[in-house]
Short mmCIF file of C-alpha atoms in Angstrom, two decimals:
data_model
loop_
_atom_site.label_atom_id
_atom_site.label_comp_id
_atom_site.label_asym_id
_atom_site.label_seq_id
_atom_site.Cartn_x
_atom_site.Cartn_y
_atom_site.Cartn_z
CA MET B 226 172.30 67.39 40.47
CA SER B 227 171.85 66.85 36.43
CA GLY B 228 169.68 68.83 34.72
CA GLN B 229 166.96 66.68 34.49
CA ALA B 230 166.75 65.97 38.36
CA VAL B 231 166.32 69.74 38.70
CA PRO B 232 162.44 70.55 38.59
CA TYR B 233 161.46 72.61 35.83
CA HIS B 234 159.40 75.17 37.56
CA LEU B 235 162.87 75.72 40.04
CA ARG B 236 165.22 76.45 36.72
CA PRO B 237 164.17 80.41 35.68
CA HIS B 238 167.12 80.50 33.61
CA LYS B 239 166.44 77.28 31.23
CA THR B 240 162.69 78.82 31.46
CA VAL B 241 163.79 82.05 30.02
CA ASP B 242 166.02 80.75 27.45
CA ARG B 243 163.58 78.39 26.12
CA ARG B 244 161.07 81.53 25.59
CA LEU B 245 163.89 83.13 24.00
CA PHE B 246 164.32 80.17 21.29
CA LEU B 247 160.56 80.59 20.47
CA ASP B 248 160.93 84.01 20.30
CA LEU B 249 163.56 83.76 17.40
CA LEU B 250 161.55 80.86 16.05
CA ALA B 251 158.76 83.39 15.25
CA ARG B 252 161.40 85.80 14.08
CA PHE B 253 162.45 83.02 11.81
CA GLU B 254 159.00 82.81 10.39
CA ARG B 255 159.82 86.22 8.67
CA TRP B 256 161.68 84.30 6.25
CA ILE B 257 160.22 80.78 6.47
CA PRO B 258 157.05 79.31 7.89
CA LEU B 259 157.13 76.89 10.37
CA ASP B 260 153.85 75.19 11.08
CA ARG B 261 154.64 72.41 8.59
CA TYR B 262 158.13 71.75 10.16
CA ALA B 263 158.85 68.56 12.47
CA TYR B 264 159.92 69.72 15.67
CA ILE B 265 162.82 67.17 17.25
CA SER B 266 163.88 67.66 20.92
CA MET B 267 164.90 65.28 23.78
CA GLY B 268 162.09 67.37 25.77
CA ALA B 269 162.98 66.07 28.78
CA TYR B 270 159.70 64.73 30.80
CA PRO B 271 157.39 67.57 31.07
CA LEU B 272 158.15 68.48 27.49
CA GLU B 273 157.77 72.14 27.92
CA ASP B 274 159.34 72.85 24.42
CA HIS B 275 157.20 71.03 22.72
CA LYS B 276 154.00 72.23 24.35
CA LEU B 277 155.29 75.66 23.46
CA VAL B 278 156.18 75.04 19.64
CA HIS B 279 152.80 73.49 19.38
CA ARG B 280 150.52 76.67 21.14
CA VAL B 281 152.85 79.17 19.92
CA LEU B 282 153.87 78.28 15.80
CA GLY B 283 151.10 75.62 15.50
CA ILE B 284 153.67 72.60 14.74
CA THR B 285 151.94 69.30 15.20
CA ARG B 286 154.76 67.10 13.92
CA LEU B 287 156.54 66.63 16.95
CA ILE B 288 159.08 63.94 18.55
CA ALA B 289 160.72 63.53 21.73
CA PHE B 290 163.29 61.03 22.56
CA ASP B 291 165.42 59.83 25.56
CA MET B 292 167.87 57.46 26.60
CA GLU B 293 165.96 56.81 30.19
CA PRO B 294 162.87 54.75 29.78
CA ASP B 295 161.23 55.73 32.73
CA ILE B 296 161.34 59.16 31.34
CA VAL B 297 160.09 58.44 28.00
CA ALA B 298 157.30 56.96 29.91
CA ARG B 299 156.50 60.28 31.69
CA GLN B 300 156.90 61.74 28.12
CA LYS B 301 154.28 59.71 26.68
CA PHE B 302 151.63 60.92 29.58
CA ASN B 303 152.80 64.66 28.99
CA ARG B 304 152.30 64.67 25.58
CA PRO B 305 150.56 68.05 24.16
CA ILE B 306 149.03 66.09 21.18
CA ASP B 307 148.34 62.55 20.74
CA GLY B 308 150.25 62.93 17.21
CA CYS B 309 152.93 63.42 19.68
CA HIS B 310 155.86 60.65 19.37
CA CYS B 311 157.80 59.75 22.29
CA LEU B 312 161.00 57.62 21.44
CA HIS B 313 163.67 55.51 23.25
CA CYS B 314 166.73 56.43 22.06
CA LYS B 315 170.22 57.93 22.34
CA SER B 316 170.82 61.29 20.44
CA GLY B 317 173.81 59.66 18.10
CA GLU B 318 171.02 56.89 17.17
CA LEU B 319 168.13 59.18 16.05
CA ILE B 320 170.81 61.10 14.32
CA GLU B 321 172.29 58.30 12.53
CA LYS B 322 168.54 56.83 11.69
CA LEU B 323 167.02 60.42 11.36
CA ASP B 324 165.35 59.62 7.76
CA HIS B 325 163.58 56.55 9.39
CA VAL B 326 162.89 58.32 12.22
CA LEU B 327 160.93 60.62 10.33
CA ALA B 328 159.24 57.94 8.36
CA ASP B 329 158.09 55.83 10.99
CA CYS B 330 156.75 58.97 13.18
CA SER B 331 154.60 60.00 10.14
CA CYS B 332 156.91 63.46 9.80
CA SER B 333 158.27 62.62 6.01
CA ASP B 334 155.71 65.39 4.58
CA ALA B 335 157.72 67.95 6.79
CA THR B 336 158.71 71.06 4.85
CA GLY B 337 161.62 70.91 7.47
CA ILE B 338 163.08 70.16 10.98
CA VAL B 339 164.02 72.03 14.26
CA VAL B 340 166.03 69.60 16.34
CA TRP B 341 167.16 70.65 19.52
CA LEU B 342 170.15 68.34 21.31
CA ASP B 343 169.91 69.72 24.77
CA TYR B 344 172.86 67.76 26.28
CA THR B 345 174.02 67.79 29.82
CA ASP B 346 177.16 65.61 29.97
CA PRO B 347 180.24 67.51 29.85
CA LYS B 348 182.42 64.62 29.83
CA GLN B 349 180.84 63.67 26.22
CA ILE B 350 181.69 67.26 24.68
CA GLY B 351 183.51 65.62 21.91
CA GLN B 352 180.87 63.30 21.05
CA GLN B 353 178.43 65.96 21.17
CA ILE B 354 180.42 68.32 18.78
CA ARG B 355 180.75 65.38 16.52
CA GLU B 356 176.95 64.33 16.52
CA PHE B 357 176.65 67.94 15.64
CA GLN B 358 178.73 67.98 12.57
CA ASN B 359 176.98 64.56 11.65
CA LEU B 360 173.52 66.07 12.03
CA LEU B 361 174.23 68.79 9.57
CA GLY B 362 175.33 66.53 6.95
CA LYS B 363 171.84 65.23 7.13
CA LEU B 364 169.91 68.45 6.93
CA LYS B 365 169.30 71.03 4.27
CA ALA B 366 168.79 74.52 3.93
CA GLY B 367 165.95 76.02 6.24
CA ASP B 368 166.51 73.62 8.93
CA VAL B 369 166.79 74.98 12.50
CA VAL B 370 169.56 73.45 15.11
CA ARG B 371 170.11 74.40 18.76
CA VAL B 372 172.45 72.65 20.81
CA THR B 373 172.84 73.20 24.52
CA ILE B 374 176.04 72.04 26.08
CA ASN B 375 177.30 72.48 29.55
CA ALA B 376 180.02 75.22 29.66
CA HIS B 377 181.29 75.38 33.28
CA PRO B 378 185.10 74.89 33.74
CA ASN B 379 185.06 73.03 37.03
CA SER B 380 182.80 70.27 35.14
CA LEU B 381 185.56 69.76 32.88
CA ILE B 382 187.52 67.58 35.86
CA ASP B 383 186.35 65.40 38.35
CA PRO B 384 186.13 67.23 41.41
CA ARG B 385 188.57 67.11 44.19
CA PRO B 386 188.11 64.38 46.72
CA ALA B 387 186.92 65.29 50.59
CA GLY B 388 189.75 65.87 52.44
CA GLY B 389 192.23 66.00 49.47
CA ARG B 390 194.87 69.05 48.83
CA PRO B 391 194.04 72.20 47.26
CA ILE B 392 194.75 72.72 43.47
CA PRO B 393 196.75 75.84 42.79
CA VAL B 394 194.29 78.10 40.53
CA THR B 395 196.63 77.96 37.58
CA GLU B 396 197.37 73.80 37.94
CA LYS B 397 193.28 73.70 37.89
CA MET B 398 193.31 75.76 34.81
CA ASP B 399 195.80 73.73 33.04
CA GLN B 400 194.17 70.53 33.84
CA GLN B 401 191.04 71.77 32.85
CA TYR B 402 192.33 72.75 29.50
CA ARG B 403 194.26 69.78 28.82
CA LYS B 404 190.80 67.59 29.34
CA LEU B 405 189.12 69.84 26.95
CA LYS B 406 191.97 69.06 24.22
CA ASP B 407 191.94 65.50 24.95
CA ARG B 408 187.88 65.58 24.33
CA ILE B 409 187.64 67.58 21.27
CA GLY B 410 190.94 67.06 19.62
CA GLU B 411 190.74 69.08 16.21
CA TYR B 412 187.77 71.51 16.89
CA LEU B 413 189.65 73.22 19.64
CA PRO B 414 190.32 76.71 18.17
CA SER B 415 194.29 77.45 18.01
CA ASP B 416 194.18 80.27 20.06
CA THR B 417 192.91 78.64 23.27
CA SER B 418 194.80 78.25 26.26
CA ALA B 419 194.87 77.18 30.13
CA GLU B 420 193.99 80.90 30.58
CA LYS B 421 190.92 80.72 29.11
CA MET B 422 189.34 77.62 31.26
CA THR B 423 187.14 80.84 32.60
CA ALA B 424 183.48 81.10 33.41
CA GLU B 425 183.95 84.22 30.58
CA ASP B 426 186.10 82.98 28.22
CA LEU B 427 185.25 78.94 28.17
CA PRO B 428 181.91 79.45 26.12
CA LEU B 429 183.31 81.46 23.14
CA VAL B 430 185.86 78.57 23.31
CA LEU B 431 182.98 76.21 22.89
CA SER B 432 181.22 78.21 20.84
CA GLU B 433 184.06 78.18 18.11
CA SER B 434 184.91 74.58 18.29
CA PHE B 435 180.95 74.23 17.21
CA GLY B 436 181.83 76.59 14.34
CA SER B 437 184.58 74.57 13.29
CA ALA B 438 182.64 71.67 13.36
CA ALA B 439 179.88 73.58 11.04
CA LEU B 440 182.82 74.26 8.61
CA LYS B 441 183.79 70.80 8.49
CA SER B 442 180.38 69.62 7.63
CA LEU B 443 179.69 72.62 4.94
CA PRO B 444 182.63 73.87 3.58
CA VAL B 445 182.56 77.52 2.43
CA THR B 446 182.95 75.94 -1.13
CA GLY B 447 179.73 74.12 -0.80
CA ASP B 448 176.48 75.40 -1.60
CA THR B 449 174.95 75.71 2.09
CA THR B 450 176.42 77.00 5.02
CA PHE B 451 175.76 77.03 8.87
CA SER B 452 174.17 80.72 10.07
CA PRO B 453 174.16 81.16 14.10
CA LEU B 454 171.40 83.26 14.85
CA SER B 455 171.50 83.39 18.77
CA ILE B 456 173.92 81.92 21.53
CA VAL B 457 173.43 82.68 24.80
CA ARG B 458 174.93 81.42 28.08
CA TYR B 459 173.40 81.30 31.61
CA ALA B 460 173.58 79.09 35.20
CA ASP B 461 171.39 77.05 36.28
CA GLY B 462 173.45 75.73 38.95
CA GLN B 463 176.29 75.11 36.23
CA GLN B 464 177.10 76.83 33.09
CA MET B 465 175.47 76.18 30.13
CA LEU B 466 175.59 77.37 26.31
CA SER B 467 172.84 77.32 24.04
CA ILE B 468 173.46 77.68 20.16
CA THR B 469 170.98 78.58 17.58
CA GLY B 470 171.73 78.75 14.07
CA THR B 471 170.04 77.20 10.56
CA LEU B 472 171.43 76.14 7.09
CA VAL B 473 170.83 78.60 4.41
CA ARG B 474 172.02 78.88 0.93
CA GLN B 475 175.03 80.84 0.44
CA GLU B 476 173.34 83.32 -1.95
CA GLU B 477 170.34 83.81 0.49
CA LEU B 478 172.36 84.21 3.68
CA GLU B 479 172.17 88.09 3.51
CA PRO B 480 168.82 88.37 2.42
CA MET B 481 168.01 85.86 5.57
CA LEU B 482 169.40 87.95 7.90
CA ASP B 483 167.93 91.11 6.79
CA ARG B 484 164.81 89.39 7.09
CA LEU B 485 165.47 88.36 10.25
CA ASP B 486 166.91 91.75 11.78
CA LEU B 487 168.99 89.90 14.51
CA LEU B 488 170.80 93.54 15.33
CA SER B 489 167.28 94.58 16.51
CA TRP B 490 166.75 91.61 18.60
CA PRO B 491 168.97 91.95 21.68
CA PHE B 492 169.93 88.15 21.74
CA GLY B 493 170.82 87.79 18.02
CA SER B 494 174.28 86.50 17.39
CA ALA B 495 175.57 86.83 13.36
CA SER B 496 178.47 85.21 14.58
CA TRP B 497 180.07 82.62 16.50
CA LYS B 498 181.82 85.05 18.84
CA LYS B 499 178.44 86.95 19.68
CA ILE B 500 177.72 85.64 23.04
CA HIS B 501 174.71 87.05 25.73
CA GLN B 502 174.55 86.24 29.10
CA LEU B 503 171.33 85.60 30.69
CA VAL B 504 171.36 87.04 34.58
CA VAL B 505 168.31 85.93 36.27
CA PRO B 506 167.82 85.82 40.18
CA ALA B 507 164.68 84.35 41.71
CA LEU B 508 162.43 87.32 42.45
CA THR B 509 159.44 87.87 44.43
CA LEU B 510 156.23 88.40 42.84
CA ARG B 511 156.23 91.99 44.32
CA GLU B 512 159.60 92.68 43.00
CA ARG B 513 159.04 91.20 39.66
CA LEU B 514 156.08 93.43 39.37
CA PHE B 515 157.62 96.54 40.25
CA LEU B 516 160.26 95.91 37.71
CA GLU B 517 158.04 95.75 35.00
CA ARG B 518 156.07 98.68 35.66
CA GLY B 519 158.91 100.81 35.72
CA ILE B 520 161.60 98.90 33.49
CA THR B 521 160.57 100.65 30.43
CA THR B 522 160.93 104.07 31.60
CA ARG B 523 163.18 104.40 34.99
CA THR B 524 166.77 104.63 35.02
CA THR B 525 168.96 101.52 36.70
CA GLU B 526 170.02 103.71 39.67
CA LYS B 527 166.50 105.14 40.07
CA LEU B 528 164.81 101.31 40.16
CA ILE B 529 168.14 100.39 42.40
CA GLU B 530 167.08 103.14 44.81
CA GLU B 531 163.29 102.51 44.54
CA LEU B 532 164.27 98.56 45.50
CA GLY B 533 166.38 99.63 48.50
CA PHE B 534 169.10 96.77 48.10
CA ASN B 535 172.08 96.01 45.40
CA GLN B 536 171.99 92.21 45.41
CA ALA B 537 169.71 89.05 44.77
CA GLY B 538 171.61 85.98 46.34
CA ASP B 539 174.97 86.02 44.17
CA VAL B 540 173.79 88.64 41.52
CA PRO B 541 174.23 92.00 41.91
CA ILE B 542 170.98 94.11 40.63
CA GLU B 543 173.02 96.48 38.35
CA ASP B 544 174.07 93.57 36.13
CA PHE B 545 170.78 91.71 36.86
CA LEU B 546 168.67 94.86 35.43
CA THR B 547 170.99 95.51 32.65
CA SER B 548 169.88 91.68 31.02
CA PHE B 549 166.46 92.06 32.13
CA ARG B 550 165.23 95.06 30.42
CA ASP B 551 166.04 92.45 27.05
CA TYR B 552 164.02 89.79 28.67
CA TYR B 553 161.61 90.71 31.01
CA ARG B 554 158.47 89.67 28.93
CA PHE B 555 159.86 85.97 29.15
CA TYR B 556 160.41 85.55 32.92
CA PRO B 557 158.24 83.02 34.28
CA THR B 558 155.38 83.74 36.75
CA ILE B 559 155.57 81.14 39.45
CA LEU B 560 153.02 81.36 42.14
CA ALA B 561 152.10 79.11 45.04
CA ALA B 562 149.17 77.16 45.00
CA GLU B 563 146.60 76.55 48.08
CA PHE B 564 144.58 73.49 47.95
#
C-alpha cells in the first residue's frame, strides 16, 4: 500500500515526523522569520502540513501540488485558506518552472521558500536525487528544503513471486546493492557495499548520497552551502527517511547553527551521518496518558514495571521509551467519535 493510500490518522510515525518538522521550523525562526516565506509541498489530499505551517507559523503563501488530478481536486476542497494554490504537476516540472510557479501563484514577493518533496516510489530514487540537486541550484540562502524518501531495503527489488524459490540473504542483499548502484550511480558513497543493504545502514547510504548531490550543486568553493538540520528515519509499513536542511552563506553557517542550537534539540543533525530513529507504536489513550504523566520523572525500568508488559506490537517498550522521551509532545491524539 502506498503512502498516499494509507489514511493519515492511521500513520502516527508520519504525524510525529511532520510535527517535528514544524518544531524545527519554529526553531529556524530564531535565525530568519518565516511568515513572509512561500511554502510548497505535495501535501497529499488532507494538506495537513499546509494547515500547520499556516496556523503555527502564519505562512499565507501556500502551494500544493500532485501528479494525480483526483488528489489535486481533494486538495482544493481541503485548502486551509482560499489563497492556497493547488497545482496538477510532477515534482520535476515544478522545480524546472519554479520561478513561473511562484509568479503564477502570486508568491513572487516571498522573502524565502520552504519546499517539501515527499517521495514514495523507491524505484525513482535516482530521479529524486537529481531533482533535489536541481532544486538547490534554483534557491538562495535562507531557503529550506525537506525531502522524504523510501529507505526500505526490500523495496529496492521486486518482491519474490508467489511460489518462487526463497532467495538467500546474501544474494538478496547483493541484488539490492546492484539495483541501488544502477539507479543512483555517481551519488553512491564509495564505501557502499551489499552488506549495507539493511534497515540500519541504508538510510545512511541514502543520506550521504543526497549530501553528494548537495555538494555537486553547491561546491565548497562557492558562497553558499547546504547544511543539514535534521535527518530522521521511521517506519509506517515501510521505512522512510526525512532530510531537512537549509541553504546558508559559508560565512554565516556557524552563527546560524549557534542560533538554532541544534545540540540541545533531540532531533538535530549537523552532519549527513547523524540520523535519528522514530519508534512510534500505536498507544491506547490510557497508555499514552500514563506515559506522558511519568515520562519526565520516572526511569524507564519503573515505567515498564508499572505498565506490566515489555512489547507493543513488534516494538520493544524499552526501545520505544528511549525515543518517546524526546517526541512525546508531538504524539498525535486520536479519539473515537460517536454520532
